[in-house]
Amino acid sequence: MVEDVHVRPGGRSARVRASVHRAVEELVGAESADTLTIPAVAARAGVHPTTVYRRWGSVSQLLADVATSRFSGDVVVPDTGSLAGDLERWMGDVATDLADPDVLALMRATIGSGPEGGCACTVDRHEQLGAIIERERARGGAAPDVERAVDLLLGPLYYRAVFSSRPASSQWARGLVASLLADRAPSL
Amino acid sequence: MVEDVHVRPGGRSARVRASVHRAVEELVGAESADTLTIPAVAARAGVHPTTVYRRWGSVSQLLADVATSRFSGDVVVPDTGSLAGDLERWMGDVATDLADPDVLALMRATIGSGPEGGCACTVDRHEQLGAIIERERARGGAAPDVERAVDLLLGPLYYRAVFSSRPASSQWARGLVASLLADRAPSL
DNA sequence: AAATTATCGCACTGATCGTTGCGTTAGGCT
DNA sequence: AGCCTAACGCAACGATCAGTGCGATAATTT
């Protein structure tokens, strides 16, 4: 237990972190996966490699940190008045995000960095989806369970993003909502 | 055009390729992604690093080759007499394959190696699914189109494999077939 | 069986990675 | 404003990666 150690996350530390994160996002989008190294990130961020080694330890840990930061944030879920409207709006936004080549590059690099890589990319999306479904329930409406919604909405969307060479359109993504809402198969 | 160059894929070349592929599969399953390097693979395979550099060039290209080889093969699709039966059997097999930690590790490494990494992992599954659907059509039955089947069957399955820390059960995977066959939403 | 030459291994070299000790800078507390 | 010390940078070093020229092995053809 190191509760008497006082970290200093302000000022220079915060600037270092921001520039390192930006450097990672720029490098994964611009170059081959093989070239993402700590010295390359440090050079691009304008900091010393030792600083990056000491702070993050390895490319895997750095990518997990960047992905967690990039793929999360304040939950801004739409409120159109209906579950279908909310989900369609949200799916369109997620699809637009996943159509960005730089976002996809960061995601691939993070997945490749280890077993927890994929989770780091989607944890926030699960929370957002849960919030949408919770709101519909609060409105008194019937809503599928979150797990089923993740499977039938995020499943096909992220599959196309990672496993195919053609990104999904927002229109196609919104169309998945109809499948989910029509889904009557037992959820195992 | 190098049509007068005669490659020699037999004997020692074939043995080198097999041992390098096996080394890659063993290493991605046992160690961190950062440690998959050409010298490490060569040492494990019992060949010289130069051989691997000259044959495959980079870790990315090596992974693509290994994944394409590992995730493809003769299409053995089940024939239970009904589309539901065929799909349930096939989905159970795919889920069992994806529950293997070593398979998942190879898949993550291949995804992380570049934009075509994901495709290398699933191209054969698409062909198998197409064959199942084509057979149902040949039987005179109605079948969903392949794209929709990929979205609603492989989408959730591969999503869980890559983006969650809990692997899908064969039973759950088979349950997706009911969703697909009940799907009446317009396919965009 | 012999010839041709693709493929592999060895030795070597330059480049890069990854870590450590220690001094400098500056965040946060009093 | 001053103090304490976390965080950063620098220099150095050992380890490893990545690539090349050339000889050895062996796949394939004749």
Coordinates of C-alpha atoms in Angstrom, one line a residue, chain A residues 26-152:
Chain A
E26 CA -1.0 9.9 -35.1
L27 CA 1.5 7.1 -35.5
V28 CA -0.9 4.2 -35.5
G29 CA -2.9 5.9 -38.3
A30 CA 0.1 6.8 -40.4
E31 CA 2.5 3.9 -40.3
S32 CA 2.7 0.2 -40.2
A33 CA 2.1 -1.6 -36.9
D34 CA 5.7 -2.7 -36.7
T35 CA 6.9 0.8 -36.4
L36 CA 5.0 1.7 -33.3
T37 CA 7.8 1.7 -30.7
I38 CA 8.4 3.6 -27.5
P39 CA 11.3 5.6 -29.0
A40 CA 9.2 6.5 -32.1
V41 CA 6.3 7.7 -29.9
A42 CA 8.7 9.7 -27.7
A43 CA 10.3 11.4 -30.6
R44 CA 6.9 12.3 -32.0
A45 CA 5.7 13.5 -28.7
G46 CA 8.8 15.6 -28.0
V47 CA 9.7 13.8 -24.8
H48 CA 12.5 11.5 -23.7
P49 CA 12.1 7.8 -24.3
T50 CA 13.0 7.1 -20.6
T51 CA 9.9 9.1 -19.6
V52 CA 7.6 6.9 -21.7
Y53 CA 9.3 3.7 -20.5
R54 CA 9.0 4.7 -16.9
R55 CA 5.4 5.9 -17.2
W56 CA 3.9 3.2 -19.4
G57 CA 6.4 0.3 -19.5
S58 CA 5.6 -1.2 -22.9
V59 CA 3.8 -0.5 -26.1
S60 CA 1.0 -2.8 -25.0
Q61 CA 0.4 -0.9 -21.8
L62 CA 0.6 2.4 -23.7
L63 CA -1.9 1.3 -26.2
A64 CA -4.3 0.2 -23.5
D65 CA -4.1 3.5 -21.8
V66 CA -4.6 5.5 -25.1
A67 CA -7.5 3.3 -26.2
T68 CA -9.2 3.5 -22.8
S69 CA -8.9 7.3 -22.9
R70 CA -9.9 7.7 -26.6
F71 CA -12.8 5.3 -26.5
S72 CA -14.4 6.7 -23.4
G73 CA -15.6 9.9 -22.1
D74 CA -18.8 11.5 -20.9
V75 CA -21.7 9.4 -21.9
V76 CA -23.7 11.5 -24.3
V77 CA -26.7 9.4 -25.3
P78 CA -29.4 10.8 -27.5
D79 CA -33.0 11.2 -26.3
T80 CA -35.4 11.2 -29.2
G81 CA -38.4 10.1 -27.2
S82 CA -38.4 6.5 -28.4
L83 CA -36.1 3.6 -28.0
A84 CA -35.9 3.0 -31.7
G85 CA -35.0 6.6 -32.3
D86 CA -32.4 6.7 -29.5
L87 CA -30.8 3.5 -30.8
E88 CA -30.8 4.5 -34.4
R89 CA -29.2 7.9 -33.5
W90 CA -26.6 6.2 -31.3
M91 CA -25.8 3.5 -33.8
G92 CA -25.3 6.1 -36.5
D93 CA -22.8 7.9 -34.3
V94 CA -20.9 4.7 -33.5
A95 CA -20.8 3.8 -37.1
T96 CA -19.4 7.2 -38.1
D97 CA -16.8 6.9 -35.4
L98 CA -15.8 3.4 -36.6
A99 CA -15.5 4.6 -40.2
D100 CA -12.6 6.8 -39.3
P101 CA -9.4 5.0 -40.5
D102 CA -7.4 6.4 -37.6
V103 CA -9.9 5.1 -35.1
L104 CA -9.7 1.7 -36.7
A105 CA -6.0 1.7 -36.7
L106 CA -5.9 2.5 -33.0
M107 CA -8.4 -0.3 -32.4
R108 CA -6.4 -2.9 -34.4
A109 CA -3.2 -2.0 -32.6
T110 CA -4.9 -2.2 -29.2
I111 CA -6.5 -5.6 -30.0
G112 CA -3.1 -6.8 -31.1
S113 CA -1.5 -5.7 -27.9
G114 CA -3.0 -8.4 -25.6
P115 CA -6.1 -10.2 -24.3
E116 CA -7.5 -7.1 -22.7
G117 CA -7.0 -4.9 -25.7
G118 CA -10.5 -5.5 -27.2
C119 CA -12.3 -4.7 -23.9
A120 CA -10.5 -1.4 -23.7
C121 CA -12.1 -0.4 -27.0
T122 CA -15.7 -1.1 -26.1
V123 CA -16.2 -0.8 -22.4
D124 CA -17.7 2.7 -22.7
R125 CA -20.0 1.7 -25.6
H126 CA -21.5 -1.0 -23.3
E127 CA -22.2 1.7 -20.7
Q128 CA -23.8 4.0 -23.2
L129 CA -26.0 1.2 -24.5
G130 CA -27.0 0.3 -21.0
A131 CA -28.0 3.9 -20.3
I132 CA -30.2 4.1 -23.4
I133 CA -32.0 0.9 -22.4
E134 CA -32.3 2.0 -18.8
R135 CA -34.0 5.2 -19.9
E136 CA -36.5 3.3 -22.0
R137 CA -37.3 1.2 -19.0
A138 CA -37.7 4.3 -16.9
R139 CA -40.2 5.5 -19.6
G140 CA -42.2 2.4 -18.9
G141 CA -41.3 0.8 -22.3
A142 CA -40.1 -2.7 -23.0
A143 CA -36.5 -3.0 -23.9
P144 CA -34.2 -6.0 -24.7
D145 CA -31.6 -6.9 -22.2
V146 CA -28.2 -5.2 -22.6
E147 CA -26.3 -8.3 -23.5
R148 CA -28.6 -9.1 -26.3
A149 CA -28.5 -5.5 -27.6
V150 CA -24.6 -5.6 -27.5
D151 CA -24.7 -8.9 -29.5
L152 CA -27.1 -7.8 -32.2

